[in-house]
XYZ file of C-alpha atoms in Angstrom:
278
model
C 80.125 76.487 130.321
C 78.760 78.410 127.558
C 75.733 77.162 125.797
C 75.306 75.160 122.249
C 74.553 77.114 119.283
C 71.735 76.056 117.268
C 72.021 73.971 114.345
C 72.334 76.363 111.460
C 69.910 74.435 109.285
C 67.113 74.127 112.498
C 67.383 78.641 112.383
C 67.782 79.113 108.803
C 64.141 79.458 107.877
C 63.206 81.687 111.230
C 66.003 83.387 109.681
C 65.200 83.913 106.552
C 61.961 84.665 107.363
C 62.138 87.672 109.639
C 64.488 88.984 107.107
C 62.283 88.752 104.807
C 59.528 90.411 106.666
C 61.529 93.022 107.724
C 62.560 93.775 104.498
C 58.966 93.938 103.441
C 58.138 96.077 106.229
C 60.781 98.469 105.828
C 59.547 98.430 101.768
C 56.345 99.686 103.029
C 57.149 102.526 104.982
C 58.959 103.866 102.435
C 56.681 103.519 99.878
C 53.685 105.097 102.484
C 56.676 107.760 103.491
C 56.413 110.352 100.458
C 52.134 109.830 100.087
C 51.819 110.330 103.937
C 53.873 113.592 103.831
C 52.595 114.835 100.659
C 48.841 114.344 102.531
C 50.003 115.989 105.848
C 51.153 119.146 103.709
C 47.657 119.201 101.300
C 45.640 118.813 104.753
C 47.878 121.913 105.911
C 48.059 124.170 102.650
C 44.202 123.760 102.424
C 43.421 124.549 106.078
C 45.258 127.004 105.996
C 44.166 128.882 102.686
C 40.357 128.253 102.891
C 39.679 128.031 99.514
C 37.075 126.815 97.692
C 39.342 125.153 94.999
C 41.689 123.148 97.035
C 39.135 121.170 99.575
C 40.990 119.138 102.464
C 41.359 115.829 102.330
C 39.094 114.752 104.286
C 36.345 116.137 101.895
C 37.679 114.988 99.119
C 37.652 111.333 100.505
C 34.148 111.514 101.633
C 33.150 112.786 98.219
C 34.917 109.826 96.807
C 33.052 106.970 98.740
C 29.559 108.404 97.144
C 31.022 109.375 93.272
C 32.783 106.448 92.792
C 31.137 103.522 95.016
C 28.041 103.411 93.114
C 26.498 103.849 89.328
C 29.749 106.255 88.520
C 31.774 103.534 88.935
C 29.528 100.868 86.563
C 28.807 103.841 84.467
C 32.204 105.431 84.048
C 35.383 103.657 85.389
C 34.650 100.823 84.202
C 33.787 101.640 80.223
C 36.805 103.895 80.740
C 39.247 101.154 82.068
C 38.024 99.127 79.260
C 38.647 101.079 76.364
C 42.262 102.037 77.453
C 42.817 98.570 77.890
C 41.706 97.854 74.850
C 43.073 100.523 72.891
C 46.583 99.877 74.502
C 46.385 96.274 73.420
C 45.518 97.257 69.471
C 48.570 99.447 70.215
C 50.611 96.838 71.205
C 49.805 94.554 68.480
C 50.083 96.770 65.905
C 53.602 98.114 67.301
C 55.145 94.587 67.504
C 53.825 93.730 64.361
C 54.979 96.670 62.428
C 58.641 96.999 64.617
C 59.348 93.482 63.484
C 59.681 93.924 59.777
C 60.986 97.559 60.338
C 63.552 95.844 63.047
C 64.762 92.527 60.514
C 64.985 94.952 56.938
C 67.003 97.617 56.765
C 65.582 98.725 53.624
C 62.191 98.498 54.772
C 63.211 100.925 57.637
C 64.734 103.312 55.317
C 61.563 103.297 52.921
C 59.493 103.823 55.879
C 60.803 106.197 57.814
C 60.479 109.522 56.565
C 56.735 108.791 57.109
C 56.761 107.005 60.062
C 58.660 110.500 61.740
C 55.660 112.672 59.840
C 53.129 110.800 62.041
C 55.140 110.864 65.031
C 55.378 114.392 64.770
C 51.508 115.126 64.823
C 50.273 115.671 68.569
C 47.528 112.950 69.232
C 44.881 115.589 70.403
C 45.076 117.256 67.321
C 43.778 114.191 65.434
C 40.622 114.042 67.727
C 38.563 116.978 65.962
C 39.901 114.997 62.170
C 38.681 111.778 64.127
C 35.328 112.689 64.965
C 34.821 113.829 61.451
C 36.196 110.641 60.060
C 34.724 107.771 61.964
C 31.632 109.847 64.149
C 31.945 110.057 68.306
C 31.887 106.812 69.307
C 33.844 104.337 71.288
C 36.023 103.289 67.749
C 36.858 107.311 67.447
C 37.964 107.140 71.442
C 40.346 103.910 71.054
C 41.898 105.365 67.489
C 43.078 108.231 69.454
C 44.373 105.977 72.390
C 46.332 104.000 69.116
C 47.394 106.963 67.633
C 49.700 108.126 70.515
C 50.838 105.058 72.320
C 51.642 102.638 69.701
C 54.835 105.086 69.217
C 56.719 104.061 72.160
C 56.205 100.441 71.246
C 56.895 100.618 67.992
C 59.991 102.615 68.199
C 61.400 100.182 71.271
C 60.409 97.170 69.211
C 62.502 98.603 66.174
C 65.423 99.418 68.431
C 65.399 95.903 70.638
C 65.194 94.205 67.189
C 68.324 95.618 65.567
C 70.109 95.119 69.038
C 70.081 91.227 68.367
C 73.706 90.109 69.571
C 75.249 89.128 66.004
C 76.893 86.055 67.758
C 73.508 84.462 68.479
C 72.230 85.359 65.519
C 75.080 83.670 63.295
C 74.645 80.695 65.454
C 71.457 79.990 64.638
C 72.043 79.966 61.187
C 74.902 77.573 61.447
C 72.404 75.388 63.644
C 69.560 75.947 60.893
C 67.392 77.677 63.009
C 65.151 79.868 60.767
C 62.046 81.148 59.934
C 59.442 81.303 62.588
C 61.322 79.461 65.255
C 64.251 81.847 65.261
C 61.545 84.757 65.392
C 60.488 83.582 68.602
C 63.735 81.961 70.075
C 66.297 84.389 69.110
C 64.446 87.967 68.059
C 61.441 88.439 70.354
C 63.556 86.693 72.807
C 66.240 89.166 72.507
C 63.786 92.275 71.873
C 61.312 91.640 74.889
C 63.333 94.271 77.248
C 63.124 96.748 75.267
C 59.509 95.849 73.900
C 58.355 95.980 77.230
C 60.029 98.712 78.484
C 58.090 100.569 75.237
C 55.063 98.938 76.334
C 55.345 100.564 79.804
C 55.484 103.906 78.318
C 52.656 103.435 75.920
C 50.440 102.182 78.942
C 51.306 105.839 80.581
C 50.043 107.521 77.097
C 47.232 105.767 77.077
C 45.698 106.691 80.350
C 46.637 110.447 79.334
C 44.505 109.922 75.655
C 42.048 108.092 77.096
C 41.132 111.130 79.360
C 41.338 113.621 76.562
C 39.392 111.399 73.862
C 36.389 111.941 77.002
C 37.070 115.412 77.544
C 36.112 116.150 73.671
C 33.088 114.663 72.781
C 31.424 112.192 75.359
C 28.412 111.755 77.290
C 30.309 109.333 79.491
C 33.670 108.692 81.010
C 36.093 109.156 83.159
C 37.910 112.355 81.319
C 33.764 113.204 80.770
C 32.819 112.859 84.494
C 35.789 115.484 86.033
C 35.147 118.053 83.468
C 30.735 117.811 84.193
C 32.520 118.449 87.990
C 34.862 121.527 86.729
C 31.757 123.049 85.079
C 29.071 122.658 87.420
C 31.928 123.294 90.461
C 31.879 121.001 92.140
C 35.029 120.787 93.203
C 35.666 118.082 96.112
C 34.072 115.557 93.071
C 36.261 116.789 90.535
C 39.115 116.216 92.913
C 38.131 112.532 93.416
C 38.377 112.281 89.752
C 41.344 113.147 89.220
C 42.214 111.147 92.520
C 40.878 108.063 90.766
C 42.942 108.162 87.431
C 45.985 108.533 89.997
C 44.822 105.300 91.532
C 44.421 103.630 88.446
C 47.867 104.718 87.301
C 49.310 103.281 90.323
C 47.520 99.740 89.940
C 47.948 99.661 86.027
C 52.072 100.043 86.701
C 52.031 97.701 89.468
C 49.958 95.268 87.061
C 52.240 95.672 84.618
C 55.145 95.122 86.835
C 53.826 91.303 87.984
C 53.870 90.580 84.390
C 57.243 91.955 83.491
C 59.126 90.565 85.829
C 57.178 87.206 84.827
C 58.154 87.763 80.804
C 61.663 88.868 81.814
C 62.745 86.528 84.785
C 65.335 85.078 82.654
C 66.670 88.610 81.548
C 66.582 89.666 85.021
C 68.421 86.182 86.208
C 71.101 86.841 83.884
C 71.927 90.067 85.223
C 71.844 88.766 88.614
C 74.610 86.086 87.617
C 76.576 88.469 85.486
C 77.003 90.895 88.647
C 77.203 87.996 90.880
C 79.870 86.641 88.278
């Protein structure tokens, strides 16, 4: 006499759950996959080279426990993290702001362009040596030159995800009197945010990159400061950690940004979901 199956409701949650974990395992490993390999062949190359410019692993990472768990970290990182979080915020306010107007008015677009491409053609770095001259080497000369190169990305997306507006919802919230600053925030920004955010993403990558080379100029402290004092005075297993570091913080800026994309977009990403499940 064969035996009774569970109740499907009584394994559904043991169910689910081990899926779930093994899901999340399986995640894992592949995300660890690539960095462990990658490690494995650095460990090898530099073993096997002996030179004083590629330093294993394993002296890199005990140079990075004393550079950057002490006054380096208060000193450096952190002023660092701050002003590219800053200057990516002016960036994003200022791109919004400006894509809006350039998104709604074709006119305005047209008027605007020719110089908007002008400055988008200019290199960032380039402006740094005009900067300094301008405004004096100091933290307001640092987060201009962040601005400068990733408010592009936003501002460009923003102008783009604006004009995509599905001319359905638009003409039905005229008929339904929705105007002004409610159908700004309903319908446009609504409509806009994947592409504003996929801008936003980008811009967060420039910044990192600017933030570096606005310390590399003219600094006394820094992240983009503290590897090049390491380049010049060779000491290269610090350098290393440096640039180890701003890899780091790339990877936990993106994942950051991630958590709060998915939050902003769950009801994009829902609709997709029901359109392929449709």
């Amino acid at each position: 006499m064969s035996a009774t199956p569970a109740p499907v409701a009584a394994r559904t949650p043991r169910t689910r759950a081990a899926s779930l974990a093994r899901r999340a395992a399986v995640r894992t490993l592949q995300a660890l996959l690539l960095p462990a390999l990658l490690v494995l062949a650095w460990w090898w190359g530099s073993a096997a080279s002996g030179s004083f410019y590629l330093p294993t692993p394993a002296a890199i990472a005990t140079a990075f426990g004393d550079v950057w768990f002490g006054e380096r970290f208060t000193g450096d990182a952190l002023p660092s993290i701050g002003r590219l979080l800053t200057g990516f915020a002016l960036a994003a306010v200022l791109g919004v702001g400006l894509g809006l107007p350039l998104g709604l008015s074709p006119h305005v677009r047209a008027l605007a362009e020719p110089v908007l491409e002008f400055f988008r053609a200019i290199p960032p770095p380039v402006l740094v040596p005009l900067l300094m001259l301008l405004i004096g080497v100091n933290t307001p000369m640092r987060l201009a030159v962040i601005v400068s190169g990733c408010i592009w990305p936003i501002l460009l997306n923003t102008v783009e995800g604006v004009r995509a507006v599905d001319p359905v919802l638009a003409d039905t919230c005229r008929c339904y009197g929705v105007r002004g600053r409610r159908r700004l925030t309903t319908l446009v920004l609504r409509s806009a945010s994947p592409q504003i955010m996929a801008g936003l993403r980008q811009g967060l990558s420039i910044a990192i990159i600017l933030m570096v080379i606005s310390e590399m100029f003219a600094s006394n402290s820094g992240l983009g400061y503290t590897v090049q004092e390491f380049q010049r005075s060779f000491a290269i297993p610090e350098m290393w950690t440096g640039i180890i570091f701003l890899g780091l913080l790339g990877v936990l800026l993106s994942a950051l940004f991630g958590l709060v994309e998915r939050r902003v977009l769950a009801w994009y990403h829902g609709l997709r979901a029901a359109v392929r499940d449709g």
